[in-house]
Amino acid sequence: MLARAALAVAFAALVSAPLAHADDRHDCELFRNNSGEVLSNTETAVDHMQQASQDQGRDAAQDAASAIVYFRQAGDAAKLLATSLQSSSGQSAATKLDEALYAQADAFEGTIKGQGSQASQDKLKAAGSDLKAAIEGFKQALQGACGT
C-alpha cells in the first residue's frame, strides 16, 4: 500500500504543475495531458500486484497477469509521450520511465515464474527502486518543462 501511495503522490505533483515558459509550453501540455494515463495504469498495476500477493490460486494468477499488463500499458503511454516531446531531457525521462515500467513488469513476472526465489525477489526489489528513480526523473522533467 505504501508503494501505491508514493506513486500517487509523485504523479499528483506531476499533473498539478502550472504552465510556464512559452518555449516549453508544448512539452508541458503534453506532460500534463498524458501523465494521467501513466499514473492510472501504474496505480492499477501496483494495486493488482499487491492483491496478487494476498490472493491464492486463480485470483492471484489473474491479479498478477493484470499487474503485468497494466505496468506495460503505463510503459507504452510513457514511450508514446517520449516520442512526442521536443526536449531531449523530457524524452530521456519518459523513455527511462517506460523502461523502468517494463522492467517492473518483467521482474514481477519473473518472481511469479521463479515462485518467489530469492534471486527473483531481489530483481523485483531492484526494479522497484529503479522505477521510483525514473518517476523522480520524470517529475523533474515535467517541472523543467512547466517551470515549477
PDB file of C-alpha atoms in Angstrom:
ATOM      1  CA  MET A   1       0.000   0.000   0.000  1.00  0.00           C
ATOM      2  CA  LEU A   2       2.932   2.293   0.707  1.00  0.00           C
ATOM      3  CA  ALA A   3       4.225   1.865  -2.848  1.00  0.00           C
ATOM      4  CA  ARG A   4       0.860   2.906  -4.278  1.00  0.00           C
ATOM      5  CA  ALA A   5       0.752   5.968  -2.051  1.00  0.00           C
ATOM      6  CA  ALA A   6       4.263   7.008  -3.073  1.00  0.00           C
ATOM      7  CA  LEU A   7       3.394   6.637  -6.756  1.00  0.00           C
ATOM      8  CA  ALA A   8       0.161   8.565  -6.313  1.00  0.00           C
ATOM      9  CA  VAL A   9       1.927  11.447  -4.568  1.00  0.00           C
ATOM     10  CA  ALA A  10       4.670  11.576  -7.193  1.00  0.00           C
ATOM     11  CA  PHE A  11       2.256  11.670 -10.102  1.00  0.00           C
ATOM     12  CA  ALA A  12      -0.182  14.047  -8.425  1.00  0.00           C
ATOM     13  CA  ALA A  13       2.642  16.558  -8.210  1.00  0.00           C
ATOM     14  CA  LEU A  14       3.324  15.998 -11.891  1.00  0.00           C
ATOM     15  CA  VAL A  15      -0.115  16.791 -13.217  1.00  0.00           C
ATOM     16  CA  SER A  16      -0.696  19.800 -10.981  1.00  0.00           C
ATOM     17  CA  ALA A  17       2.303  21.812 -12.182  1.00  0.00           C
ATOM     18  CA  PRO A  18       1.458  25.208 -13.709  1.00  0.00           C
ATOM     19  CA  LEU A  19       2.310  26.200 -17.278  1.00  0.00           C
ATOM     20  CA  ALA A  20       5.386  28.405 -17.563  1.00  0.00           C
ATOM     21  CA  HIS A  21       7.840  29.172 -20.371  1.00  0.00           C
ATOM     22  CA  ALA A  22       6.456  29.592 -23.870  1.00  0.00           C
ATOM     23  CA  ASP A  23       9.360  27.519 -25.244  1.00  0.00           C
ATOM     24  CA  ASP A  24       8.380  24.610 -23.026  1.00  0.00           C
ATOM     25  CA  ARG A  25       4.622  25.033 -23.276  1.00  0.00           C
ATOM     26  CA  HIS A  26       4.313  22.239 -25.865  1.00  0.00           C
ATOM     27  CA  ASP A  27       6.151  19.755 -23.652  1.00  0.00           C
ATOM     28  CA  CYS A  28       4.392  20.954 -20.519  1.00  0.00           C
ATOM     29  CA  GLU A  29       0.967  20.448 -22.043  1.00  0.00           C
ATOM     30  CA  LEU A  30       1.985  17.018 -23.318  1.00  0.00           C
ATOM     31  CA  PHE A  31       3.191  16.057 -19.846  1.00  0.00           C
ATOM     32  CA  ARG A  32       0.004  17.358 -18.237  1.00  0.00           C
ATOM     33  CA  ASN A  33      -2.277  15.667 -20.773  1.00  0.00           C
ATOM     34  CA  ASN A  34      -0.545  12.293 -20.770  1.00  0.00           C
ATOM     35  CA  SER A  35       0.756  11.826 -17.232  1.00  0.00           C
ATOM     36  CA  GLY A  36      -2.718  10.816 -16.067  1.00  0.00           C
ATOM     37  CA  GLU A  37      -2.729   7.704 -18.230  1.00  0.00           C
ATOM     38  CA  VAL A  38       0.711   6.710 -16.982  1.00  0.00           C
ATOM     39  CA  LEU A  39      -0.418   7.351 -13.389  1.00  0.00           C
ATOM     40  CA  SER A  40      -3.680   5.491 -13.702  1.00  0.00           C
ATOM     41  CA  ASN A  41      -2.110   2.417 -15.269  1.00  0.00           C
ATOM     42  CA  THR A  42       0.773   2.409 -12.787  1.00  0.00           C
ATOM     43  CA  GLU A  43      -1.537   2.698  -9.788  1.00  0.00           C
ATOM     44  CA  THR A  44      -3.757  -0.070 -11.148  1.00  0.00           C
ATOM     45  CA  ALA A  45      -0.699  -2.260 -11.715  1.00  0.00           C
ATOM     46  CA  VAL A  46       0.521  -1.712  -8.158  1.00  0.00           C
ATOM     47  CA  ASP A  47      -2.965  -2.489  -6.808  1.00  0.00           C
ATOM     48  CA  HIS A  48      -3.089  -5.766  -8.748  1.00  0.00           C
ATOM     49  CA  MET A  49       0.471  -6.655  -7.739  1.00  0.00           C
ATOM     50  CA  GLN A  50      -0.350  -6.149  -4.073  1.00  0.00           C
ATOM     51  CA  GLN A  51      -3.617  -8.045  -4.395  1.00  0.00           C
ATOM     52  CA  ALA A  52      -1.841 -10.937  -6.112  1.00  0.00           C
ATOM     53  CA  SER A  53       0.493 -11.251  -3.137  1.00  0.00           C
ATOM     54  CA  GLN A  54      -2.516 -11.587  -0.839  1.00  0.00           C
ATOM     55  CA  ASP A  55      -4.655 -13.888  -3.005  1.00  0.00           C
ATOM     56  CA  GLN A  56      -4.257 -17.570  -3.748  1.00  0.00           C
ATOM     57  CA  GLY A  57      -4.848 -19.760  -6.761  1.00  0.00           C
ATOM     58  CA  ARG A  58      -6.762 -18.414  -9.711  1.00  0.00           C
ATOM     59  CA  ASP A  59      -7.408 -14.999  -8.138  1.00  0.00           C
ATOM     60  CA  ALA A  60      -3.687 -14.490  -7.534  1.00  0.00           C
ATOM     61  CA  ALA A  61      -2.876 -15.529 -11.107  1.00  0.00           C
ATOM     62  CA  GLN A  62      -5.467 -13.134 -12.535  1.00  0.00           C
ATOM     63  CA  ASP A  63      -4.229 -10.241 -10.418  1.00  0.00           C
ATOM     64  CA  ALA A  64      -0.627 -10.988 -11.336  1.00  0.00           C
ATOM     65  CA  ALA A  65      -1.439 -11.080 -15.046  1.00  0.00           C
ATOM     66  CA  SER A  66      -3.366  -7.816 -14.719  1.00  0.00           C
ATOM     67  CA  ALA A  67      -0.464  -6.135 -12.906  1.00  0.00           C
ATOM     68  CA  ILE A  68       1.931  -7.113 -15.675  1.00  0.00           C
ATOM     69  CA  VAL A  69      -0.435  -5.825 -18.374  1.00  0.00           C
ATOM     70  CA  TYR A  70      -1.005  -2.508 -16.593  1.00  0.00           C
ATOM     71  CA  PHE A  71       2.721  -1.924 -15.993  1.00  0.00           C
ATOM     72  CA  ARG A  72       3.319  -2.479 -19.697  1.00  0.00           C
ATOM     73  CA  GLN A  73       0.414  -0.211 -20.682  1.00  0.00           C
ATOM     74  CA  ALA A  74       1.863   2.526 -18.477  1.00  0.00           C
ATOM     75  CA  GLY A  75       5.210   1.955 -20.174  1.00  0.00           C
ATOM     76  CA  ASP A  76       3.601   2.222 -23.594  1.00  0.00           C
ATOM     77  CA  ALA A  77       1.978   5.524 -22.603  1.00  0.00           C
ATOM     78  CA  ALA A  78       5.348   6.841 -21.386  1.00  0.00           C
ATOM     79  CA  LYS A  79       7.018   5.698 -24.613  1.00  0.00           C
ATOM     80  CA  LEU A  80       4.379   7.449 -26.710  1.00  0.00           C
ATOM     81  CA  LEU A  81       4.881  10.596 -24.671  1.00  0.00           C
ATOM     82  CA  ALA A  82       8.652  10.384 -25.220  1.00  0.00           C
ATOM     83  CA  THR A  83       8.195  10.360 -28.983  1.00  0.00           C
ATOM     84  CA  SER A  84       6.025  13.496 -28.815  1.00  0.00           C
ATOM     85  CA  LEU A  85       8.192  15.649 -26.554  1.00  0.00           C
ATOM     86  CA  GLN A  86      10.554  18.227 -28.017  1.00  0.00           C
ATOM     87  CA  SER A  87      13.151  18.492 -25.263  1.00  0.00           C
ATOM     88  CA  SER A  88      15.842  15.863 -25.018  1.00  0.00           C
ATOM     89  CA  SER A  89      15.580  15.850 -21.221  1.00  0.00           C
ATOM     90  CA  GLY A  90      11.830  15.186 -21.404  1.00  0.00           C
ATOM     91  CA  GLN A  91      12.335  12.468 -23.992  1.00  0.00           C
ATOM     92  CA  SER A  92      15.018  10.860 -21.857  1.00  0.00           C
ATOM     93  CA  ALA A  93      12.923  10.968 -18.685  1.00  0.00           C
ATOM     94  CA  ALA A  94       9.852   9.496 -20.394  1.00  0.00           C
ATOM     95  CA  THR A  95      11.982   6.795 -22.038  1.00  0.00           C
ATOM     96  CA  LYS A  96      13.579   5.883 -18.702  1.00  0.00           C
ATOM     97  CA  LEU A  97      10.133   5.683 -17.130  1.00  0.00           C
ATOM     98  CA  ASP A  98       8.954   3.434 -19.980  1.00  0.00           C
ATOM     99  CA  GLU A  99      11.952   1.163 -19.482  1.00  0.00           C
ATOM    100  CA  ALA A 100      11.504   1.084 -15.695  1.00  0.00           C
ATOM    101  CA  LEU A 101       7.821   0.188 -16.007  1.00  0.00           C
ATOM    102  CA  TYR A 102       8.633  -2.662 -18.395  1.00  0.00           C
ATOM    103  CA  ALA A 103      11.444  -3.821 -16.099  1.00  0.00           C
ATOM    104  CA  GLN A 104       8.988  -3.824 -13.191  1.00  0.00           C
ATOM    105  CA  ALA A 105       6.569  -5.940 -15.227  1.00  0.00           C
ATOM    106  CA  ASP A 106       9.336  -8.344 -16.230  1.00  0.00           C
ATOM    107  CA  ALA A 107      10.671  -8.603 -12.671  1.00  0.00           C
ATOM    108  CA  PHE A 108       7.213  -9.278 -11.279  1.00  0.00           C
ATOM    109  CA  GLU A 109       6.603 -11.890 -13.940  1.00  0.00           C
ATOM    110  CA  GLY A 110       9.989 -13.423 -13.079  1.00  0.00           C
ATOM    111  CA  THR A 111       9.032 -13.544  -9.425  1.00  0.00           C
ATOM    112  CA  ILE A 112       5.902 -15.473 -10.314  1.00  0.00           C
ATOM    113  CA  LYS A 113       7.763 -17.883 -12.591  1.00  0.00           C
ATOM    114  CA  GLY A 114      10.576 -18.198 -10.048  1.00  0.00           C
ATOM    115  CA  GLN A 115       7.945 -18.919  -7.419  1.00  0.00           C
ATOM    116  CA  GLY A 116       9.354 -16.345  -5.058  1.00  0.00           C
ATOM    117  CA  SER A 117      13.017 -17.350  -5.220  1.00  0.00           C
ATOM    118  CA  GLN A 118      15.457 -15.001  -3.527  1.00  0.00           C
ATOM    119  CA  ALA A 119      17.013 -14.023  -6.867  1.00  0.00           C
ATOM    120  CA  SER A 120      13.632 -13.100  -8.333  1.00  0.00           C
ATOM    121  CA  GLN A 121      12.698 -11.183  -5.179  1.00  0.00           C
ATOM    122  CA  ASP A 122      15.982  -9.255  -5.366  1.00  0.00           C
ATOM    123  CA  LYS A 123      15.339  -8.413  -9.019  1.00  0.00           C
ATOM    124  CA  LEU A 124      11.828  -7.212  -8.179  1.00  0.00           C
ATOM    125  CA  LYS A 125      13.162  -5.023  -5.369  1.00  0.00           C
ATOM    126  CA  ALA A 126      15.808  -3.522  -7.667  1.00  0.00           C
ATOM    127  CA  ALA A 127      13.202  -2.884 -10.372  1.00  0.00           C
ATOM    128  CA  GLY A 128      11.025  -1.110  -7.810  1.00  0.00           C
ATOM    129  CA  SER A 129      13.927   1.138  -6.824  1.00  0.00           C
ATOM    130  CA  ASP A 130      14.664   1.883 -10.478  1.00  0.00           C
ATOM    131  CA  LEU A 131      11.002   2.704 -11.056  1.00  0.00           C
ATOM    132  CA  LYS A 132      10.995   5.167  -8.160  1.00  0.00           C
ATOM    133  CA  ALA A 133      14.117   6.842  -9.584  1.00  0.00           C
ATOM    134  CA  ALA A 134      12.531   7.008 -13.045  1.00  0.00           C
ATOM    135  CA  ILE A 135       9.394   8.579 -11.582  1.00  0.00           C
ATOM    136  CA  GLU A 136      11.546  11.197  -9.867  1.00  0.00           C
ATOM    137  CA  GLY A 137      13.365  11.926 -13.143  1.00  0.00           C
ATOM    138  CA  PHE A 138      10.020  12.183 -14.922  1.00  0.00           C
ATOM    139  CA  LYS A 139       8.832  14.606 -12.243  1.00  0.00           C
ATOM    140  CA  GLN A 140      11.941  16.743 -12.669  1.00  0.00           C
ATOM    141  CA  ALA A 141      11.499  16.807 -16.458  1.00  0.00           C
ATOM    142  CA  LEU A 142       7.905  17.932 -16.033  1.00  0.00           C
ATOM    143  CA  GLN A 143       8.971  20.607 -13.583  1.00  0.00           C
ATOM    144  CA  GLY A 144      11.605  21.755 -16.041  1.00  0.00           C
ATOM    145  CA  ALA A 145       9.074  21.960 -18.849  1.00  0.00           C
ATOM    146  CA  CYS A 146       6.379  23.593 -16.747  1.00  0.00           C
ATOM    147  CA  GLY A 147       8.619  25.893 -14.741  1.00  0.00           C
ATOM    148  CA  THR A 148       7.774  24.829 -11.217  1.00  0.00           C
TER     149      THR A 148
END
